[in-house]
């Protein structure tokens, strides 16, 4: 019903373009796997929406539906850009 104050603080006060969070408490082992899977794709240039979808599919392929509890608080087409 309402955004977590944590999300609001990161976006408004810290200038984050987006936040990935979970709707429930998650064990550290799963959180690590989810983060590594998401960031491997995202840092390689995959848009955030596609990266979170890929992470969910990896976990589902392992019969773990808990990837569905992760929420992307940003535009789905958010991408990293590197300047030289």
JSON list of C-alpha atoms in Angstrom, two decimals:
[
{"chain": "A", "resi": 1, "resn": "UNK", "atom": "CA", "xyz": [0.00, 0.00, 0.00]},
{"chain": "A", "resi": 2, "resn": "UNK", "atom": "CA", "xyz": [2.89, 2.37, 0.64]},
{"chain": "A", "resi": 3, "resn": "UNK", "atom": "CA", "xyz": [6.54, 2.58, -0.27]},
{"chain": "A", "resi": 4, "resn": "UNK", "atom": "CA", "xyz": [9.06, 1.74, 2.39]},
{"chain": "A", "resi": 5, "resn": "UNK", "atom": "CA", "xyz": [10.81, 4.78, 3.88]},
{"chain": "A", "resi": 6, "resn": "UNK", "atom": "CA", "xyz": [14.05, 3.03, 2.83]},
{"chain": "A", "resi": 7, "resn": "UNK", "atom": "CA", "xyz": [13.08, 3.25, -0.86]},
{"chain": "A", "resi": 8, "resn": "UNK", "atom": "CA", "xyz": [12.03, 6.86, -0.54]},
{"chain": "A", "resi": 9, "resn": "UNK", "atom": "CA", "xyz": [15.28, 7.79, 1.23]},
{"chain": "A", "resi": 10, "resn": "UNK", "atom": "CA", "xyz": [17.46, 6.11, -1.40]},
{"chain": "A", "resi": 11, "resn": "UNK", "atom": "CA", "xyz": [15.66, 7.71, -4.33]},
{"chain": "A", "resi": 12, "resn": "UNK", "atom": "CA", "xyz": [14.92, 11.18, -2.98]},
{"chain": "A", "resi": 13, "resn": "UNK", "atom": "CA", "xyz": [17.80, 11.81, -0.59]},
{"chain": "A", "resi": 14, "resn": "UNK", "atom": "CA", "xyz": [20.56, 9.77, -2.23]},
{"chain": "A", "resi": 15, "resn": "UNK", "atom": "CA", "xyz": [19.65, 10.19, -5.89]},
{"chain": "A", "resi": 16, "resn": "UNK", "atom": "CA", "xyz": [19.28, 6.51, -6.71]},
{"chain": "A", "resi": 17, "resn": "UNK", "atom": "CA", "xyz": [17.66, 5.83, -10.08]},
{"chain": "A", "resi": 18, "resn": "UNK", "atom": "CA", "xyz": [16.00, 2.74, -8.68]},
{"chain": "A", "resi": 19, "resn": "UNK", "atom": "CA", "xyz": [15.93, 0.17, -5.91]},
{"chain": "A", "resi": 20, "resn": "UNK", "atom": "CA", "xyz": [15.45, -3.59, -5.84]},
{"chain": "A", "resi": 21, "resn": "UNK", "atom": "CA", "xyz": [13.83, -4.87, -2.67]},
{"chain": "A", "resi": 22, "resn": "UNK", "atom": "CA", "xyz": [11.88, -7.81, -1.33]},
{"chain": "A", "resi": 23, "resn": "UNK", "atom": "CA", "xyz": [8.37, -7.87, 0.03]},
{"chain": "A", "resi": 24, "resn": "UNK", "atom": "CA", "xyz": [9.30, -10.33, 2.82]},
{"chain": "A", "resi": 25, "resn": "UNK", "atom": "CA", "xyz": [12.41, -11.17, 4.84]},
{"chain": "A", "resi": 26, "resn": "UNK", "atom": "CA", "xyz": [14.79, -13.30, 2.75]},
{"chain": "A", "resi": 27, "resn": "UNK", "atom": "CA", "xyz": [17.56, -15.63, 3.89]},
{"chain": "A", "resi": 28, "resn": "UNK", "atom": "CA", "xyz": [21.04, -14.30, 3.16]},
{"chain": "A", "resi": 29, "resn": "UNK", "atom": "CA", "xyz": [21.90, -17.23, 0.89]},
{"chain": "A", "resi": 30, "resn": "UNK", "atom": "CA", "xyz": [18.91, -16.57, -1.38]},
{"chain": "A", "resi": 31, "resn": "UNK", "atom": "CA", "xyz": [19.45, -12.82, -1.30]},
{"chain": "A", "resi": 32, "resn": "UNK", "atom": "CA", "xyz": [23.04, -13.34, -2.39]},
{"chain": "A", "resi": 33, "resn": "UNK", "atom": "CA", "xyz": [22.03, -15.58, -5.28]},
{"chain": "A", "resi": 34, "resn": "UNK", "atom": "CA", "xyz": [19.30, -13.17, -6.37]},
{"chain": "A", "resi": 35, "resn": "UNK", "atom": "CA", "xyz": [21.64, -10.18, -6.21]},
{"chain": "A", "resi": 36, "resn": "UNK", "atom": "CA", "xyz": [24.45, -11.90, -8.11]},
{"chain": "A", "resi": 37, "resn": "UNK", "atom": "CA", "xyz": [22.05, -13.05, -10.82]},
{"chain": "A", "resi": 38, "resn": "UNK", "atom": "CA", "xyz": [20.40, -9.64, -11.15]},
{"chain": "A", "resi": 39, "resn": "UNK", "atom": "CA", "xyz": [23.62, -7.63, -11.15]},
{"chain": "A", "resi": 40, "resn": "UNK", "atom": "CA", "xyz": [25.41, -9.97, -13.55]},
{"chain": "A", "resi": 41, "resn": "UNK", "atom": "CA", "xyz": [22.78, -9.15, -16.14]},
{"chain": "A", "resi": 42, "resn": "UNK", "atom": "CA", "xyz": [22.28, -5.49, -15.19]},
{"chain": "A", "resi": 43, "resn": "UNK", "atom": "CA", "xyz": [25.97, -4.61, -15.17]},
{"chain": "A", "resi": 44, "resn": "UNK", "atom": "CA", "xyz": [26.34, -6.30, -18.56]},
{"chain": "A", "resi": 45, "resn": "UNK", "atom": "CA", "xyz": [23.87, -3.81, -20.04]},
{"chain": "A", "resi": 46, "resn": "UNK", "atom": "CA", "xyz": [20.54, -5.61, -19.65]},
{"chain": "A", "resi": 47, "resn": "UNK", "atom": "CA", "xyz": [17.70, -3.23, -18.68]},
{"chain": "A", "resi": 48, "resn": "UNK", "atom": "CA", "xyz": [16.64, -3.54, -15.02]},
{"chain": "A", "resi": 49, "resn": "UNK", "atom": "CA", "xyz": [13.21, -5.00, -15.86]},
{"chain": "A", "resi": 50, "resn": "UNK", "atom": "CA", "xyz": [14.73, -7.73, -18.00]},
{"chain": "A", "resi": 51, "resn": "UNK", "atom": "CA", "xyz": [17.44, -8.39, -15.40]},
{"chain": "A", "resi": 52, "resn": "UNK", "atom": "CA", "xyz": [14.90, -8.93, -12.62]},
{"chain": "A", "resi": 53, "resn": "UNK", "atom": "CA", "xyz": [12.83, -11.15, -14.89]},
{"chain": "A", "resi": 54, "resn": "UNK", "atom": "CA", "xyz": [15.94, -13.20, -15.70]},
{"chain": "A", "resi": 55, "resn": "UNK", "atom": "CA", "xyz": [16.72, -13.53, -11.97]},
{"chain": "A", "resi": 56, "resn": "UNK", "atom": "CA", "xyz": [13.18, -14.74, -11.27]},
{"chain": "A", "resi": 57, "resn": "UNK", "atom": "CA", "xyz": [13.43, -17.30, -14.08]},
{"chain": "A", "resi": 58, "resn": "UNK", "atom": "CA", "xyz": [16.78, -18.62, -12.82]},
{"chain": "A", "resi": 59, "resn": "UNK", "atom": "CA", "xyz": [15.29, -19.17, -9.37]},
{"chain": "A", "resi": 60, "resn": "UNK", "atom": "CA", "xyz": [12.09, -20.69, -10.79]},
{"chain": "A", "resi": 61, "resn": "UNK", "atom": "CA", "xyz": [14.20, -23.12, -12.86]},
{"chain": "A", "resi": 62, "resn": "UNK", "atom": "CA", "xyz": [15.59, -24.29, -9.51]},
{"chain": "A", "resi": 63, "resn": "UNK", "atom": "CA", "xyz": [12.03, -24.76, -8.19]},
{"chain": "A", "resi": 64, "resn": "UNK", "atom": "CA", "xyz": [12.36, -21.68, -6.03]},
{"chain": "A", "resi": 65, "resn": "UNK", "atom": "CA", "xyz": [9.45, -19.22, -6.45]},
{"chain": "A", "resi": 66, "resn": "UNK", "atom": "CA", "xyz": [10.90, -16.68, -4.01]},
{"chain": "A", "resi": 67, "resn": "UNK", "atom": "CA", "xyz": [12.35, -14.60, -6.82]},
{"chain": "A", "resi": 68, "resn": "UNK", "atom": "CA", "xyz": [8.79, -13.37, -7.21]},
{"chain": "A", "resi": 69, "resn": "UNK", "atom": "CA", "xyz": [9.01, -11.48, -3.91]},
{"chain": "A", "resi": 70, "resn": "UNK", "atom": "CA", "xyz": [11.62, -9.11, -5.36]},
{"chain": "A", "resi": 71, "resn": "UNK", "atom": "CA", "xyz": [10.29, -5.79, -6.58]},
{"chain": "A", "resi": 72, "resn": "UNK", "atom": "CA", "xyz": [11.94, -3.30, -8.91]},
{"chain": "A", "resi": 73, "resn": "UNK", "atom": "CA", "xyz": [11.27, 0.29, -7.90]},
{"chain": "A", "resi": 74, "resn": "UNK", "atom": "CA", "xyz": [12.38, 1.98, -11.12]},
{"chain": "A", "resi": 75, "resn": "UNK", "atom": "CA", "xyz": [11.56, 2.21, -14.78]},
{"chain": "A", "resi": 76, "resn": "UNK", "atom": "CA", "xyz": [11.84, -1.21, -16.39]},
{"chain": "A", "resi": 77, "resn": "UNK", "atom": "CA", "xyz": [14.07, 0.20, -19.13]},
{"chain": "A", "resi": 78, "resn": "UNK", "atom": "CA", "xyz": [16.63, 1.60, -16.65]},
{"chain": "A", "resi": 79, "resn": "UNK", "atom": "CA", "xyz": [20.14, 0.83, -17.92]},
{"chain": "A", "resi": 80, "resn": "UNK", "atom": "CA", "xyz": [23.65, 1.72, -16.86]},
{"chain": "A", "resi": 81, "resn": "UNK", "atom": "CA", "xyz": [25.61, 3.93, -19.16]},
{"chain": "A", "resi": 82, "resn": "UNK", "atom": "CA", "xyz": [29.34, 4.40, -19.02]},
{"chain": "A", "resi": 83, "resn": "UNK", "atom": "CA", "xyz": [31.05, 7.54, -20.13]},
{"chain": "A", "resi": 84, "resn": "UNK", "atom": "CA", "xyz": [34.68, 7.81, -21.07]}
]
